[in-house]
Coordinates of C-alpha atoms in Angstrom, one line a residue:
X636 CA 0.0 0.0 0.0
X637 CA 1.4 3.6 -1.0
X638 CA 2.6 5.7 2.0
X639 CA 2.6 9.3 2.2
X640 CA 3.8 9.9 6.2
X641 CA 6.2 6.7 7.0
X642 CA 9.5 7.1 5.6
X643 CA 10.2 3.6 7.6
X644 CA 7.4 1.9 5.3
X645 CA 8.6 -0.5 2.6
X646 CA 6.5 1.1 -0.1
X647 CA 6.7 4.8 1.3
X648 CA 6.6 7.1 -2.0
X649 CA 7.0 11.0 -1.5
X650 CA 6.7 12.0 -5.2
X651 CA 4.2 14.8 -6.0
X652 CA 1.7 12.2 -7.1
X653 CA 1.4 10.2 -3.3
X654 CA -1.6 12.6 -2.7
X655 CA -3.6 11.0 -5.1
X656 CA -2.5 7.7 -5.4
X657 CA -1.8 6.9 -1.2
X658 CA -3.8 4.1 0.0
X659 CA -3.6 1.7 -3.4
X660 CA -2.0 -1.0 -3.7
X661 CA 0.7 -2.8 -6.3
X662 CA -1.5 -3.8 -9.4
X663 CA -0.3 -7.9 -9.7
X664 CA -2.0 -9.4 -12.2
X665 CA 1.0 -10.5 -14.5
X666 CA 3.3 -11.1 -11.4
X667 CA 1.0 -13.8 -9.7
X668 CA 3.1 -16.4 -10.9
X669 CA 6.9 -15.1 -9.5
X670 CA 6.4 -11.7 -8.0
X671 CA 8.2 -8.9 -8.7
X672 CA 11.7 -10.2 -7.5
X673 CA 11.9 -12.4 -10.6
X674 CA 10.9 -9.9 -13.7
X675 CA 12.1 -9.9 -16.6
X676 CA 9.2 -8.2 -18.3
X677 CA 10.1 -5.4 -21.0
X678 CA 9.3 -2.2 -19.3
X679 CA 8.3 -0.5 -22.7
X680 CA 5.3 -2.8 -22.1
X681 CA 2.4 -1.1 -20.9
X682 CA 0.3 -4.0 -20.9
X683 CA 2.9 -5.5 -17.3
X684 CA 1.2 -4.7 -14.2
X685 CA 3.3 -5.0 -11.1
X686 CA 7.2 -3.7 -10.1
X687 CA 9.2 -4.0 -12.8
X688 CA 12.5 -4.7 -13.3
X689 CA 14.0 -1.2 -14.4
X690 CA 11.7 0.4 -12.4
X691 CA 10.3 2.8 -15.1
X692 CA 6.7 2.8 -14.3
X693 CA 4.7 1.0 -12.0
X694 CA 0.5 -0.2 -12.2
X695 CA -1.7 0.6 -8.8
X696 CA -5.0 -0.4 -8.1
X697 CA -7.6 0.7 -5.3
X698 CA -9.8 -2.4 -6.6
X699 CA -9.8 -5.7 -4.6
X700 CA -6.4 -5.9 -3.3
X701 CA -7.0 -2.5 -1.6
X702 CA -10.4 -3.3 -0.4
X703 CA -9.6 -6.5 0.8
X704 CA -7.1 -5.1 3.2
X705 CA -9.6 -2.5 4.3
X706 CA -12.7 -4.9 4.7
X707 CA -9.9 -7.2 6.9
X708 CA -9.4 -4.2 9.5
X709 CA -13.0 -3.3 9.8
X710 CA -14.0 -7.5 10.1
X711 CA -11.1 -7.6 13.0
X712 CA -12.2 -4.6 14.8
X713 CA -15.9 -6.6 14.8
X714 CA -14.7 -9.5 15.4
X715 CA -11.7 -8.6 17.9
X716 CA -13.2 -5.1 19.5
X717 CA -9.1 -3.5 19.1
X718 CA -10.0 -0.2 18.3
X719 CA -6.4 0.1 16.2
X720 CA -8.4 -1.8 13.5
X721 CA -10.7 0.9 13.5
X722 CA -8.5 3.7 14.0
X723 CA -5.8 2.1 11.6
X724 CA -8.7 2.0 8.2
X725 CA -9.6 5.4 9.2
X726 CA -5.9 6.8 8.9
X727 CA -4.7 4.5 6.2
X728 CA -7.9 3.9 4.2
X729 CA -11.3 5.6 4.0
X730 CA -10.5 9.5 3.4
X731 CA -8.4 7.9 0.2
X732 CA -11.4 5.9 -0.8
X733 CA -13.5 8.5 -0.6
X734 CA -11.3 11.2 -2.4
X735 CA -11.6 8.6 -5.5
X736 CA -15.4 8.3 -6.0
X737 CA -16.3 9.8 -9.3
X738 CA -17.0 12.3 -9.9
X739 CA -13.8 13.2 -7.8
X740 CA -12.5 16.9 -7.1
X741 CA -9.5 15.8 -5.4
X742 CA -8.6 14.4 -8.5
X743 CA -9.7 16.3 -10.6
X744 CA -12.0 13.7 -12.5
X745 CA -15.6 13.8 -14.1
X746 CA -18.1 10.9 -14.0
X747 CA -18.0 9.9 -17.4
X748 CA -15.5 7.9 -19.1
X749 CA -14.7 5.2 -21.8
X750 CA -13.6 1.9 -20.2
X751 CA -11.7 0.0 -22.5
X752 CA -12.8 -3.9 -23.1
X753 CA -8.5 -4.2 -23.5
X754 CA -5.9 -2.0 -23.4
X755 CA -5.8 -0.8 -26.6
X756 CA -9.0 1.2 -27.7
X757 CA -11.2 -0.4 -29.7
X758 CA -14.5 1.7 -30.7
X759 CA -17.1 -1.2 -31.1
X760 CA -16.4 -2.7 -27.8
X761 CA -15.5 0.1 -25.7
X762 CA -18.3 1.9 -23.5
X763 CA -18.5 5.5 -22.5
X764 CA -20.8 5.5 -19.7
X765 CA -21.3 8.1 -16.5
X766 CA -19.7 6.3 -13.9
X767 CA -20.9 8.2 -11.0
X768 CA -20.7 6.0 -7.7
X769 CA -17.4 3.8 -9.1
X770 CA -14.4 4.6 -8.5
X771 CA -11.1 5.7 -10.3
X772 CA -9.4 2.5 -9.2
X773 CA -6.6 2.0 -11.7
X774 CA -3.7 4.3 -12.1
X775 CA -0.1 4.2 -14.1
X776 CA 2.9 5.8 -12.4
X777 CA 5.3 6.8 -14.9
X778 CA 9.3 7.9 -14.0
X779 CA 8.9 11.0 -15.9
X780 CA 12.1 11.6 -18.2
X781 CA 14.6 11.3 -15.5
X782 CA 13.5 7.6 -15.5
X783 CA 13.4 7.6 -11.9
X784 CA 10.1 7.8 -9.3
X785 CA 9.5 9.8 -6.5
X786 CA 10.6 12.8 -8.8
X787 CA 9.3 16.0 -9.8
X788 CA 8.5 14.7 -13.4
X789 CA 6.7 11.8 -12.4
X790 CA 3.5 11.9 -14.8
X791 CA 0.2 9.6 -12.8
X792 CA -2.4 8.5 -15.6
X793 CA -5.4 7.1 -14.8
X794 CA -6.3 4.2 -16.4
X795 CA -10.1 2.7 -17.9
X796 CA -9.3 -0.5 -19.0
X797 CA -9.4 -3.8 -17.2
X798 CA -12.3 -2.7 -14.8
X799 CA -14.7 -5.3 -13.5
X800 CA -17.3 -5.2 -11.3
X801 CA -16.7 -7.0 -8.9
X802 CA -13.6 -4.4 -7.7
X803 CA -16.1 -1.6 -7.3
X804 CA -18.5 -4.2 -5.1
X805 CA -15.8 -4.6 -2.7
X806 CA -15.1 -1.1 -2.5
X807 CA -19.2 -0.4 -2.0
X808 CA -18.4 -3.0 0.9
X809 CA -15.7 -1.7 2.7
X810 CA -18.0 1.8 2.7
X811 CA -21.4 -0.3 3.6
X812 CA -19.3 -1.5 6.9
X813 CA -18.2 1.1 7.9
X814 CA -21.1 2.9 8.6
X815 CA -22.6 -0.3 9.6
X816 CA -20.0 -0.3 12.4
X817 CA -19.9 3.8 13.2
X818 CA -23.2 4.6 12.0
X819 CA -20.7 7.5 10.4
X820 CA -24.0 9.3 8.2
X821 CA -21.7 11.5 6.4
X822 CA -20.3 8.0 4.6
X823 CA -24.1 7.1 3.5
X824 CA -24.2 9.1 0.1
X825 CA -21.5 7.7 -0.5
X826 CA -22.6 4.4 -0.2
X827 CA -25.6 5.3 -2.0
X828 CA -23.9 6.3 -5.3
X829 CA -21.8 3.4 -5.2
X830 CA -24.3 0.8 -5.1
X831 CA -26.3 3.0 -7.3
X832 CA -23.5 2.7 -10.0
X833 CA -23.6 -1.0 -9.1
X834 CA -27.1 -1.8 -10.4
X835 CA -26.6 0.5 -13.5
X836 CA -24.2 -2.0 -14.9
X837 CA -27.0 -4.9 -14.5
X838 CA -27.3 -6.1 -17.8
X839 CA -31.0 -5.3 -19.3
X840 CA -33.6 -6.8 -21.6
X841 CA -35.2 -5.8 -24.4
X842 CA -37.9 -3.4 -22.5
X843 CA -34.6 -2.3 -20.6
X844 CA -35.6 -3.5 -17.4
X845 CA -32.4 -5.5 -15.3
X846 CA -32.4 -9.0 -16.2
X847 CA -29.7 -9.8 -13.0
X848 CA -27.1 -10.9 -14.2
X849 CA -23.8 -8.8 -14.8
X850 CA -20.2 -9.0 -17.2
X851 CA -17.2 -9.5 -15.6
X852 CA -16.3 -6.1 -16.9
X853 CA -17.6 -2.9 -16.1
X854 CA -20.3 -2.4 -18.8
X855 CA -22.5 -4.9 -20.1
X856 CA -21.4 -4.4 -23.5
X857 CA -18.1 -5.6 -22.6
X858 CA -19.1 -9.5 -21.9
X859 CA -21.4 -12.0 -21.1
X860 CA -23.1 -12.7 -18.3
X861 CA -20.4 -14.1 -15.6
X862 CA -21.8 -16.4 -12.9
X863 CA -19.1 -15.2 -10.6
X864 CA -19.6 -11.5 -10.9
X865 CA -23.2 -12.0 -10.8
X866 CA -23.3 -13.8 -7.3
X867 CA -20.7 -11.0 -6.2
X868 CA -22.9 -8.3 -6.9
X869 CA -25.7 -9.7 -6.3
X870 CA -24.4 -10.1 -3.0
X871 CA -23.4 -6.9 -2.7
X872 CA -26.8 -5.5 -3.2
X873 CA -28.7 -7.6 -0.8
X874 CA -25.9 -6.2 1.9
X875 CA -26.6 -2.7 0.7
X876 CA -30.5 -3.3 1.1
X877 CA -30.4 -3.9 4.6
X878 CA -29.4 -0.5 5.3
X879 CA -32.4 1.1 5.7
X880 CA -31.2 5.0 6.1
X881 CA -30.0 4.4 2.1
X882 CA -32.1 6.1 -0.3
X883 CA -32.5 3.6 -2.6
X884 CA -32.2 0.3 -0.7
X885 CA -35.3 -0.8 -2.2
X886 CA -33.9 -0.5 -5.4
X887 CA -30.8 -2.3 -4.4
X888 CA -33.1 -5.1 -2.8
X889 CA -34.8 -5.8 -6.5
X890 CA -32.0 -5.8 -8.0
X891 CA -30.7 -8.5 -5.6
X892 CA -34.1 -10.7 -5.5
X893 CA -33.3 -10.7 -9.4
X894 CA -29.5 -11.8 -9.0
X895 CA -31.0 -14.3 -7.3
X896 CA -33.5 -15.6 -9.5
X897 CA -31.2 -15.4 -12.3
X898 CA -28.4 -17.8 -10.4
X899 CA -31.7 -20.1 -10.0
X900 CA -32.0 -20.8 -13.6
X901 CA -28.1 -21.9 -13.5
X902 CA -27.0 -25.3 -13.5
X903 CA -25.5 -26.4 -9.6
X904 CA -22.8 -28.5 -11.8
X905 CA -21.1 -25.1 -13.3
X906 CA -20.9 -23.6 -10.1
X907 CA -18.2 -20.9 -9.9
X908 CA -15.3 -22.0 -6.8
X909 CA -14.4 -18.2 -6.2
X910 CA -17.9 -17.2 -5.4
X911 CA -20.2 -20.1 -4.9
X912 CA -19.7 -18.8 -1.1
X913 CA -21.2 -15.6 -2.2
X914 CA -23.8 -17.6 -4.6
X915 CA -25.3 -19.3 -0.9
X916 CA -25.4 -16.1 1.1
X917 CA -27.7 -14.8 -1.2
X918 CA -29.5 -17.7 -2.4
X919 CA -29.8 -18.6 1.4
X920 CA -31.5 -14.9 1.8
X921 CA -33.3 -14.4 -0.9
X922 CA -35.2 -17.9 0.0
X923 CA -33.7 -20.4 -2.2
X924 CA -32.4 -22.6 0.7
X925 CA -32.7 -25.8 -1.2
X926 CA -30.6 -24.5 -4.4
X927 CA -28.2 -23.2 -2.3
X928 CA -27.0 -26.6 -1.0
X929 CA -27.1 -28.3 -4.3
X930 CA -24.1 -25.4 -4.9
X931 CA -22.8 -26.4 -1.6
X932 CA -22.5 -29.8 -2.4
X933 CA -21.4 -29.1 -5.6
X934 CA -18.3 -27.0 -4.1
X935 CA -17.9 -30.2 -1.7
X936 CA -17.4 -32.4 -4.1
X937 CA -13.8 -30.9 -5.1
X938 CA -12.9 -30.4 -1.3
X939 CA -10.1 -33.3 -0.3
X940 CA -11.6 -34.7 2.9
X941 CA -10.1 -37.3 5.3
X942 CA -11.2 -40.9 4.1
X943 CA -13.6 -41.7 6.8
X944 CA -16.2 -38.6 6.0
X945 CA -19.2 -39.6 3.8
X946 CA -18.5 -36.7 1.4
X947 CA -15.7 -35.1 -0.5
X948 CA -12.7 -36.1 -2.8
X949 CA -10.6 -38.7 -1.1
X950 CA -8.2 -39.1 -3.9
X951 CA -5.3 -37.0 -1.7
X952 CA -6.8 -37.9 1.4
X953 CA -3.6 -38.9 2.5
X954 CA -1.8 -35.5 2.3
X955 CA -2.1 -33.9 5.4
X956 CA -1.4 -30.4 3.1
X957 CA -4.0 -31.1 0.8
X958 CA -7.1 -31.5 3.9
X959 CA -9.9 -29.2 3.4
X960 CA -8.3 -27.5 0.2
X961 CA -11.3 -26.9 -2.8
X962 CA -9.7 -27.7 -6.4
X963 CA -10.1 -26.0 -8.9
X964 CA -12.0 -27.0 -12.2
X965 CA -9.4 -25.3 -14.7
X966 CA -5.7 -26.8 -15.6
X967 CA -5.0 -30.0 -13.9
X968 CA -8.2 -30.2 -12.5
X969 CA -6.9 -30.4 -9.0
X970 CA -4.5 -27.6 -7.8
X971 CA -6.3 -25.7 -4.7
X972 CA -6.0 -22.1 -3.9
X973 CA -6.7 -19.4 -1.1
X974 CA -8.6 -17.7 -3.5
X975 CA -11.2 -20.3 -2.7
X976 CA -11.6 -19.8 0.5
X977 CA -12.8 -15.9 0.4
X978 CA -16.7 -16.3 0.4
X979 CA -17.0 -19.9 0.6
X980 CA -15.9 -20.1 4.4
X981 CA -18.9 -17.6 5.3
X982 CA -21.0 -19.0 2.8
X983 CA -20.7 -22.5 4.6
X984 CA -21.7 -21.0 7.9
X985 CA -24.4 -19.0 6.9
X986 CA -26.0 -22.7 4.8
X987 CA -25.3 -24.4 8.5
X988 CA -27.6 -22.0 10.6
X989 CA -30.3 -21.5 7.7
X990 CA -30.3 -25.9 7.8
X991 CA -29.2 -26.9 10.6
X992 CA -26.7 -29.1 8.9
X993 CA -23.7 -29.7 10.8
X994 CA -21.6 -30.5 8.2
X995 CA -21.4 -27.3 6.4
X996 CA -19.8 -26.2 9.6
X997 CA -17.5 -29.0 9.6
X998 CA -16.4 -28.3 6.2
X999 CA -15.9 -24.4 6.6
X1000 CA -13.5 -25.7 9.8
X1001 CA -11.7 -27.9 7.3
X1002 CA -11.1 -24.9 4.8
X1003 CA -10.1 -23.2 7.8
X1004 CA -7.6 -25.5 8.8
X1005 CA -6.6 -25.9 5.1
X1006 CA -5.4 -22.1 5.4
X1007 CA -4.3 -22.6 8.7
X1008 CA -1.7 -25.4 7.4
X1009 CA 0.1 -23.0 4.9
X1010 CA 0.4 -20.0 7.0
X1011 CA 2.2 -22.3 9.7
X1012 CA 4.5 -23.5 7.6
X1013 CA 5.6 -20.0 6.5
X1014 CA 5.6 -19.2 9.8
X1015 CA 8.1 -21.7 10.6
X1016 CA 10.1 -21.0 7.8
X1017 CA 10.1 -17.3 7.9
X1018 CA 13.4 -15.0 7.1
X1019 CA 14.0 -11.6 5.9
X1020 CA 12.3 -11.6 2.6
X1021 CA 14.1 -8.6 0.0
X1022 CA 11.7 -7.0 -2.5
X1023 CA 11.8 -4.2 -4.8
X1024 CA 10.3 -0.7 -3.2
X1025 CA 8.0 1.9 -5.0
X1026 CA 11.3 3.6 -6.3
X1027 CA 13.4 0.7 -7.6
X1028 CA 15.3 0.6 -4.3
X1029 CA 15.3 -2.8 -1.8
X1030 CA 12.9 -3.4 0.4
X1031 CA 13.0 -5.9 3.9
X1032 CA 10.2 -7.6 5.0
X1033 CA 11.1 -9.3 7.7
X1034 CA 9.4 -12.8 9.1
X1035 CA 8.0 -13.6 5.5
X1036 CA 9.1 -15.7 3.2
X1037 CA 10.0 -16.3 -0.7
X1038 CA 6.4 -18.0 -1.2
X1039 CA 4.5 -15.7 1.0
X1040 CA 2.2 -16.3 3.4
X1041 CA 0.5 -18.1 1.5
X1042 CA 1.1 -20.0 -1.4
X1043 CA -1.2 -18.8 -4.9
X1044 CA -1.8 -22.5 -4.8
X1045 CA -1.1 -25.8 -3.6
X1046 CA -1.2 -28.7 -5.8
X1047 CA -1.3 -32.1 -4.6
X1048 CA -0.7 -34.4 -7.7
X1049 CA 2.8 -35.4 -8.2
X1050 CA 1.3 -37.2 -10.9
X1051 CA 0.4 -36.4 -14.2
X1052 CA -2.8 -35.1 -16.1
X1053 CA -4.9 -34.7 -19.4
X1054 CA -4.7 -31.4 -20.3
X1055 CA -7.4 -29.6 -22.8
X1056 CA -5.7 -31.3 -25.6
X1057 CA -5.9 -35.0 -24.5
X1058 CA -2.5 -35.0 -24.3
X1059 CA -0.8 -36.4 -20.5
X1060 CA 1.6 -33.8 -19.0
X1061 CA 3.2 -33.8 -16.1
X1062 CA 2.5 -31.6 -13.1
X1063 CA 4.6 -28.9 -11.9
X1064 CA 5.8 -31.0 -8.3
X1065 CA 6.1 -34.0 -10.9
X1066 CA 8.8 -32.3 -12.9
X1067 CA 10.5 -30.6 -9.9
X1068 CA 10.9 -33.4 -7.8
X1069 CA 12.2 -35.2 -10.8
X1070 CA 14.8 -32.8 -11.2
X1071 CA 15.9 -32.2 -7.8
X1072 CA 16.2 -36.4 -7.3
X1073 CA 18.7 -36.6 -10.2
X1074 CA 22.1 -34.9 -9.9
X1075 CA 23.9 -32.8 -10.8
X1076 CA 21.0 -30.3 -9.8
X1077 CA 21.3 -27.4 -12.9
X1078 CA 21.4 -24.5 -10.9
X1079 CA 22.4 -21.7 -13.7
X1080 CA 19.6 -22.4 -16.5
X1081 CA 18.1 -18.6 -15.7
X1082 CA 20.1 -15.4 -16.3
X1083 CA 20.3 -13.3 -12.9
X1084 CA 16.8 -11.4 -12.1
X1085 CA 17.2 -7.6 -11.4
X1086 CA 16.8 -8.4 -7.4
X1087 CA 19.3 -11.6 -7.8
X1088 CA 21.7 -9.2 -9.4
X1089 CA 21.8 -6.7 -6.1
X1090 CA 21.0 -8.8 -3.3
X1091 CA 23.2 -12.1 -4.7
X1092 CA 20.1 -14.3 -4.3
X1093 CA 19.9 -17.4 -6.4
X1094 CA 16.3 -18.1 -6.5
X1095 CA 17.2 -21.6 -8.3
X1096 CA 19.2 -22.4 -5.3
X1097 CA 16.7 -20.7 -2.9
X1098 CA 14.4 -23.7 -4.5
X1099 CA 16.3 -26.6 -4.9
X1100 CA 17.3 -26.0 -1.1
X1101 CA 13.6 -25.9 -0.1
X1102 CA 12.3 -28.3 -1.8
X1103 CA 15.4 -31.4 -0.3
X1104 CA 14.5 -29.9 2.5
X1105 CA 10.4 -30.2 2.8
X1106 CA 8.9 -31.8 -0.7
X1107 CA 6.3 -29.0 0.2
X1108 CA 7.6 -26.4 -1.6
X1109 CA 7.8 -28.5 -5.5
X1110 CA 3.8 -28.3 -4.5
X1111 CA 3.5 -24.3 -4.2
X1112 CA 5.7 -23.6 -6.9
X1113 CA 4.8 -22.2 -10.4
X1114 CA 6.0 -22.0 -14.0
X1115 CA 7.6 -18.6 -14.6
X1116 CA 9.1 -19.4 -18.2
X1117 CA 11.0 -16.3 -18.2
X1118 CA 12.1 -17.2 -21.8
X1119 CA 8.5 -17.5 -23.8
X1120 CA 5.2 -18.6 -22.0
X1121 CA 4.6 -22.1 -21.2
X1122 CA 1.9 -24.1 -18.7
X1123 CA 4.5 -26.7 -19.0
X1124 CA 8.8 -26.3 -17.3
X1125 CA 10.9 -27.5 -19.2
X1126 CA 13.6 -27.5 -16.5
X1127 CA 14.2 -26.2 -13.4
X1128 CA 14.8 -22.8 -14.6
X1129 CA 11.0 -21.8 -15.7
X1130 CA 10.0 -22.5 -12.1
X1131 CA 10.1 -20.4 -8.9
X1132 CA 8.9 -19.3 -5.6
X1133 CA 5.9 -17.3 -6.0
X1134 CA 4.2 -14.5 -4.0
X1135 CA 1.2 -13.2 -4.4
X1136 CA 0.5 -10.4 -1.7
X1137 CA -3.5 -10.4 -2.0
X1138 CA -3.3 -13.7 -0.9
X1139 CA -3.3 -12.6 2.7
X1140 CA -6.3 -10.3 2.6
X1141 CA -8.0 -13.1 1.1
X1142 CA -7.1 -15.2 4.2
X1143 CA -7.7 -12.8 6.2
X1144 CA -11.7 -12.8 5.2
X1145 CA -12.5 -16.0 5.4
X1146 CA -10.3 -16.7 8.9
X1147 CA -12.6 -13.3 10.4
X1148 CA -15.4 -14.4 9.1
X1149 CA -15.0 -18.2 10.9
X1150 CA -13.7 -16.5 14.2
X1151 CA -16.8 -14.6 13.9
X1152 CA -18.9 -17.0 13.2
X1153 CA -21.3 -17.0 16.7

């Protein structure tokens, strides 16, 4: 997150932009897979999001990776009663959110804009709309001709393209909370206009009225209907709706009743891992008790349970890592992530009390644990951890690790799989613990990263080490195929740790909401 006031911060900036870009985070989309300690992205491309290697520019986004943070102090202050949560989202968080509604005078900004369906215009699928109620959450930091940030010449463009809507929902809920918790009225237009904004982006029929579903990007014209961003919003809405003091809470209530009768008509088989959590909160309140277990067993069905429980996948039952993790329908059909933990952990608990089933309990525990299980591991593993700052110098984070927190994802086959294709590849901790069981281990088959050039880091090493010393790590580790894209290493170069530092928000959510759970 970008810091104005702490020069002792890791990502403290003091350019002249920090006023309008302080409280965003590091946009890392295209470093998910190896972080920004291992780029070798061309920085003349403005399509690479995240740190890059010469520094030149850097991508920031208020979106999710802010919001989560921000929804994750509020949810501890509820759940713990420390009012340094509070006092910390306050200081760090809501005055910044607030300054980048649109239309926004701190920023200078109008309400309506043309968001881009890619990042290069293109006039029959781009959408000029008035965006009043979102957000300006996506900005470009550029060096400036000195080539260096934190300068006078720095030059901050904010961006239009790669929007979706589920980044503004989670912005609309860290703003609905928070009055929720204060009762703060001065927040409520606020809220208002954003939830407002929300419904306008419903997709509509052919006498215009909302047919409840919505894209995955910001206007309707830019997709199809996405069953993940539907449940999301959908969600969204029916949390907006029971704050009565909002203007238009009715309106936000139809518009969730008709989320909900649109995720009816979908099949329980194609449910959605990311948000089938948010699916069953709203399924479960809109009425639709019975459809929201068939998507609760649906999601169950992927989770790795011990061999003695009546339901589940007990084909890695035997991997104590694997417990409780969801896999994931895409790729090898059974890596797991954190990412499937966010709304599925409360939407568990909240199918339990509406039926009385134990067992959605029990399985919201073993997600639980599931998360539990990484962040112990990097706990017991932890070290100072050297990244790259705001301004291209280092950074120490100390009691992390190379794989952070917790791992993107976990995958438990050591096996192989069909892939799209028909064709039977190997998986990732097949190949690495093939090569690591075989000397001599190649330990140069990667030029030096930007980081390994200054800190004298060998990320190779770093891995072969971990990995002979805990086969754990060949299981969290991803293809970075620094020399042309592959899904498949083909040696022990095009794999490394990985860090992904939303990962921890998203945790964070689902832990709060289980601790919270009574």
């Amino acid at each position: 997150m970008v810091r104005c006031d702490d020069r002792r911060a890791p990502f403290f900036y003091d350019g002249p932009a920090c006023a309008q870009i302080v409280g965003m985070s590091f946009d890392i989309h295209r470093d998910n897979w190896a972080s920004n300690y291992l780029n070798y992205d061309d920085p003349s491309d403005p399509s690479n999001a995240g740190l890059l290697t010469h520094q030149r520019y850097i991508s920031l986004q208020l979106a999710d990776p802010t919001a989560y943070k921000a929804l994750g102090l509020l949810k501890a202050y509820q759940v713990t009663g420390q009012r340094a949560f509070l006092e910390r989202f306050r200081r760090d968080f809501l005055q910044s959110i607030l300054d980048k509604q649109l239309p926004s005078g701190p920023l200078n900004l109008g309400a309506v804009h043309t968001f881009q369906a890619a990042f290069a215009p293109d006039p029959q699928r781009d959408v000029t709309l008035d965006a009043t109620g979102g957000f300006a959450n996506s900005a470009t930091l550029d060096a400036g001709a000195d080539t260096t940030l934190g300068t006078s010449d720095d030059v901050l463009t904010w961006r239009w393209n790669g929007h979706a809507g589920f980044n503004f929902a989670a912005l609309a809920e860290v703003l609905l909370l928070y009055v929720q918790i204060t009762g703060d009225a001065r927040v409520l237009p606020a809220v208002d206009r954003a939830g407002r904004f929300l419904v306008r982006l419903e997709h509509r029929d052919l006498s215009g009225q909302g047919d409840g579903s919505w894209s995955y990007g910001v206007a309707p014209a830019n997709g199809y209907p996405d069953r993940m961003t539907t449940a999301i919003l959908g969600l969204t809405a029916w949390r907006l709706s029971k704050l009565g003091t909002l203007p238009n809470a009715a309106q936000f209530r139809a518009a969730a009743n008709r989320a909900a009768a649109w995720l009816e008509k979908q099949s329980a088989s194609g449910i959605d891992v990311v948000a089938a959590g948010a699916e069953i909160q709203l399924r479960v309140a809109a009425g639709q008790t019975a459809g929201a277990a068939k998507v609760a067993d649906a999601l169950l069905a992927r989770m790795t349970t011990p061999a003695n429980v009546a339901w589940g996948d007990h084909r890695y039952a035997q991997d104590a890592h694997a417990l409780g993790g969801i896999a994931s329908p895409w790729s090898t059909g059974s890596f797991q992530s954190p990412w499937f933990a966010t709304y599925n952990v409360a939407g568990l608990l909240e199918l339990s009390r509406a039926t009385g089933d134990a067992h959605y309990t029990d399985a919201a525990a073993l997600l639980v644990r599931w998360l539990g299980d990484k962040v112990t591991i990097a706990q017991r593993d932890r070290g100072d951890v050297v990244v790259q700052d705001l301004r291209g110098g280092l950074a120490h984070i100390r009691g992390g690790s190379y794989w952070g927190l917790l791992p993107e994802t976990y995958e438990p086959n050591a096996g192989t799989y069909v892939d799209s294709t028909g064709a039977v590849l190997p998986t990732v901790p097949n190949s690495i613990l093939g090569w690591i069981a075989t000397p001599p281990i190649p330990l140069t088959l990667r030029p030096n990263s930007w980081l390994e050039q200054r800190t004298g880091i060998d990320f190779e090493r770093l891995l072969a080490q971990h990995v002979q010393y805990d086969s754990y790590y060949a299981h969290i580790s991803q293809v970075y195929p620094w020399n042309g894209w592959t899904s498949t290493p083909h040696d022990l170069g095009e794999v490394a740790p990985s860090i992904n530092p939303l990962l921890a928000d998203d945790a964070a959510l689902a832990l709060l909401d289980f601790a919270g759970r009574n």
